[in-house]
Amino acid sequence: MEKLLEKLKEYLQMETEIPFEEFAEYYRQLISELNQTFNDLDKDARVKALYICSVVQSNADARAKGSKTTAKAFKKISAKCGFWRDAIKFHLGKDGMSPQEIEQATEEINTSI
């Protein structure tokens, strides 16, 4: 998750939007990582995954509105990230984190970027 977060930080610092192909590849890497490691992630890694999913979902939503040719793909990306975001929040709650603690933890990541 750390590698994906570092790449996301790099993307967030950019002045221009990355091409669809690069965005889709980053998304595929994220989903692959979640599928393979989700049950083994510790609380810190889950918070990072939640942050990444939230940012990717938000970007996919915005891009779906701006591009007719890739809108359907961006909507699918957004929906899948929304699913993972909800699953991560559920598991963080089961691990004893309150919604406020989850929000604060993701905000700390956002502030550090």
PDB file of C-alpha atoms in Angstrom:
ATOM      1  CA  MET A   1       0.000   0.000   0.000  1.00  0.00           C
ATOM      2  CA  GLU A   2       2.932   2.278   0.716  1.00  0.00           C
ATOM      3  CA  LYS A   3       4.112   2.142  -2.906  1.00  0.00           C
ATOM      4  CA  LEU A   4       0.632   3.037  -4.167  1.00  0.00           C
ATOM      5  CA  LEU A   5       0.385   5.922  -1.701  1.00  0.00           C
ATOM      6  CA  GLU A   6       3.756   7.295  -2.828  1.00  0.00           C
ATOM      7  CA  LYS A   7       2.638   7.156  -6.474  1.00  0.00           C
ATOM      8  CA  LEU A   8      -0.628   8.892  -5.540  1.00  0.00           C
ATOM      9  CA  LYS A   9       1.316  11.664  -3.793  1.00  0.00           C
ATOM     10  CA  GLU A  10       3.317  12.104  -6.987  1.00  0.00           C
ATOM     11  CA  TYR A  11       0.119  12.340  -9.041  1.00  0.00           C
ATOM     12  CA  LEU A  12      -1.433  14.851  -6.640  1.00  0.00           C
ATOM     13  CA  GLN A  13       1.589  17.153  -6.996  1.00  0.00           C
ATOM     14  CA  MET A  14       1.286  17.248 -10.792  1.00  0.00           C
ATOM     15  CA  GLU A  15      -0.062  20.291 -12.578  1.00  0.00           C
ATOM     16  CA  THR A  16      -1.625  18.286 -15.409  1.00  0.00           C
ATOM     17  CA  GLU A  17      -4.060  15.397 -15.490  1.00  0.00           C
ATOM     18  CA  ILE A  18      -2.595  11.966 -16.206  1.00  0.00           C
ATOM     19  CA  PRO A  19      -3.850  10.155 -19.327  1.00  0.00           C
ATOM     20  CA  PHE A  20      -6.721   7.678 -19.037  1.00  0.00           C
ATOM     21  CA  GLU A  21      -4.429   4.699 -19.670  1.00  0.00           C
ATOM     22  CA  GLU A  22      -2.130   5.633 -16.790  1.00  0.00           C
ATOM     23  CA  PHE A  23      -5.090   6.310 -14.487  1.00  0.00           C
ATOM     24  CA  ALA A  24      -6.638   2.947 -15.386  1.00  0.00           C
ATOM     25  CA  GLU A  25      -3.322   1.143 -14.805  1.00  0.00           C
ATOM     26  CA  TYR A  26      -2.938   2.734 -11.362  1.00  0.00           C
ATOM     27  CA  TYR A  27      -6.514   1.685 -10.567  1.00  0.00           C
ATOM     28  CA  ARG A  28      -5.792  -1.908 -11.709  1.00  0.00           C
ATOM     29  CA  GLN A  29      -2.721  -2.023  -9.465  1.00  0.00           C
ATOM     30  CA  LEU A  30      -4.779  -0.743  -6.529  1.00  0.00           C
ATOM     31  CA  ILE A  31      -7.550  -3.311  -6.999  1.00  0.00           C
ATOM     32  CA  SER A  32      -5.032  -6.112  -7.500  1.00  0.00           C
ATOM     33  CA  GLU A  33      -3.236  -5.145  -4.286  1.00  0.00           C
ATOM     34  CA  LEU A  34      -6.516  -5.013  -2.359  1.00  0.00           C
ATOM     35  CA  ASN A  35      -7.660  -8.376  -3.737  1.00  0.00           C
ATOM     36  CA  GLN A  36      -4.371 -10.022  -2.782  1.00  0.00           C
ATOM     37  CA  THR A  37      -3.612  -8.440   0.592  1.00  0.00           C
ATOM     38  CA  PHE A  38      -6.807  -7.009   2.085  1.00  0.00           C
ATOM     39  CA  ASN A  39      -7.230  -9.612   4.839  1.00  0.00           C
ATOM     40  CA  ASP A  40      -3.582  -9.219   5.868  1.00  0.00           C
ATOM     41  CA  LEU A  41      -3.507  -5.409   6.000  1.00  0.00           C
ATOM     42  CA  ASP A  42      -2.971  -3.817   9.400  1.00  0.00           C
ATOM     43  CA  LYS A  43      -4.969  -0.809  10.563  1.00  0.00           C
ATOM     44  CA  ASP A  44      -2.441   1.725   9.234  1.00  0.00           C
ATOM     45  CA  ALA A  45      -2.351   0.102   5.792  1.00  0.00           C
ATOM     46  CA  ARG A  46      -6.155  -0.018   5.703  1.00  0.00           C
ATOM     47  CA  VAL A  47      -6.368   3.693   6.465  1.00  0.00           C
ATOM     48  CA  LYS A  48      -3.935   4.346   3.599  1.00  0.00           C
ATOM     49  CA  ALA A  49      -5.999   2.108   1.318  1.00  0.00           C
ATOM     50  CA  LEU A  50      -9.137   4.006   2.331  1.00  0.00           C
ATOM     51  CA  TYR A  51      -7.494   7.316   1.486  1.00  0.00           C
ATOM     52  CA  ILE A  52      -6.266   6.041  -1.878  1.00  0.00           C
ATOM     53  CA  CYS A  53      -9.692   4.619  -2.785  1.00  0.00           C
ATOM     54  CA  SER A  54     -11.373   7.891  -1.820  1.00  0.00           C
ATOM     55  CA  VAL A  55      -9.036   9.964  -3.994  1.00  0.00           C
ATOM     56  CA  VAL A  56      -9.283   7.596  -6.967  1.00  0.00           C
ATOM     57  CA  GLN A  57     -13.085   7.497  -6.642  1.00  0.00           C
ATOM     58  CA  SER A  58     -13.318  11.283  -6.477  1.00  0.00           C
ATOM     59  CA  ASN A  59     -11.074  11.685  -9.516  1.00  0.00           C
ATOM     60  CA  ALA A  60     -12.988   9.039 -11.459  1.00  0.00           C
ATOM     61  CA  ASP A  61     -16.271  10.828 -10.684  1.00  0.00           C
ATOM     62  CA  ALA A  62     -14.884  14.147 -11.914  1.00  0.00           C
ATOM     63  CA  ARG A  63     -13.404  12.598 -15.056  1.00  0.00           C
ATOM     64  CA  ALA A  64     -16.638  10.738 -15.864  1.00  0.00           C
ATOM     65  CA  LYS A  65     -18.370  14.104 -16.195  1.00  0.00           C
ATOM     66  CA  GLY A  66     -15.669  15.563 -18.427  1.00  0.00           C
ATOM     67  CA  SER A  67     -15.115  12.827 -20.989  1.00  0.00           C
ATOM     68  CA  LYS A  68     -17.863  11.178 -23.002  1.00  0.00           C
ATOM     69  CA  THR A  69     -15.570   8.540 -24.534  1.00  0.00           C
ATOM     70  CA  THR A  70     -14.299   7.196 -21.199  1.00  0.00           C
ATOM     71  CA  ALA A  71     -17.229   8.110 -18.949  1.00  0.00           C
ATOM     72  CA  LYS A  72     -18.458   4.516 -18.622  1.00  0.00           C
ATOM     73  CA  ALA A  73     -15.000   3.263 -17.608  1.00  0.00           C
ATOM     74  CA  PHE A  74     -14.596   6.044 -15.055  1.00  0.00           C
ATOM     75  CA  LYS A  75     -18.027   5.270 -13.579  1.00  0.00           C
ATOM     76  CA  LYS A  76     -17.005   1.617 -13.154  1.00  0.00           C
ATOM     77  CA  ILE A  77     -13.754   2.674 -11.489  1.00  0.00           C
ATOM     78  CA  SER A  78     -15.671   4.956  -9.154  1.00  0.00           C
ATOM     79  CA  ALA A  79     -18.165   2.234  -8.227  1.00  0.00           C
ATOM     80  CA  LYS A  80     -15.444  -0.323  -7.509  1.00  0.00           C
ATOM     81  CA  CYS A  81     -13.479   2.152  -5.386  1.00  0.00           C
ATOM     82  CA  GLY A  82     -16.694   2.990  -3.529  1.00  0.00           C
ATOM     83  CA  PHE A  83     -17.193  -0.700  -2.783  1.00  0.00           C
ATOM     84  CA  TRP A  84     -13.656  -1.015  -1.424  1.00  0.00           C
ATOM     85  CA  ARG A  85     -13.972   2.220   0.546  1.00  0.00           C
ATOM     86  CA  ASP A  86     -17.085   0.885   2.269  1.00  0.00           C
ATOM     87  CA  ALA A  87     -15.453  -2.499   2.957  1.00  0.00           C
ATOM     88  CA  ILE A  88     -12.369  -0.839   4.438  1.00  0.00           C
ATOM     89  CA  LYS A  89     -14.463   1.460   6.643  1.00  0.00           C
ATOM     90  CA  PHE A  90     -16.448  -1.557   7.852  1.00  0.00           C
ATOM     91  CA  HIS A  91     -13.282  -3.451   8.795  1.00  0.00           C
ATOM     92  CA  LEU A  92     -11.726  -0.423  10.473  1.00  0.00           C
ATOM     93  CA  GLY A  93     -14.922  -0.125  12.516  1.00  0.00           C
ATOM     94  CA  LYS A  94     -14.667  -3.792  13.454  1.00  0.00           C
ATOM     95  CA  ASP A  95     -11.073  -3.093  14.516  1.00  0.00           C
ATOM     96  CA  GLY A  96     -12.399  -0.535  16.988  1.00  0.00           C
ATOM     97  CA  MET A  97     -12.054   2.746  15.112  1.00  0.00           C
ATOM     98  CA  SER A  98     -14.944   5.190  15.306  1.00  0.00           C
ATOM     99  CA  PRO A  99     -16.078   7.066  12.173  1.00  0.00           C
ATOM    100  CA  GLN A 100     -14.472  10.203  13.633  1.00  0.00           C
ATOM    101  CA  GLU A 101     -11.147   8.409  14.168  1.00  0.00           C
ATOM    102  CA  ILE A 102     -11.260   7.069  10.609  1.00  0.00           C
ATOM    103  CA  GLU A 103     -11.958  10.567   9.256  1.00  0.00           C
ATOM    104  CA  GLN A 104      -9.156  12.047  11.355  1.00  0.00           C
ATOM    105  CA  ALA A 105      -6.667   9.383  10.215  1.00  0.00           C
ATOM    106  CA  THR A 106      -7.433   9.982   6.528  1.00  0.00           C
ATOM    107  CA  GLU A 107      -7.278  13.743   7.066  1.00  0.00           C
ATOM    108  CA  GLU A 108      -3.798  13.346   8.576  1.00  0.00           C
ATOM    109  CA  ILE A 109      -2.668  11.589   5.396  1.00  0.00           C
ATOM    110  CA  ASN A 110      -4.199  14.375   3.318  1.00  0.00           C
ATOM    111  CA  THR A 111      -2.422  17.026   5.387  1.00  0.00           C
ATOM    112  CA  SER A 112       0.924  15.246   5.025  1.00  0.00           C
ATOM    113  CA  ILE A 113       0.659  15.480   1.233  1.00  0.00           C
TER     114      ILE A 113
END
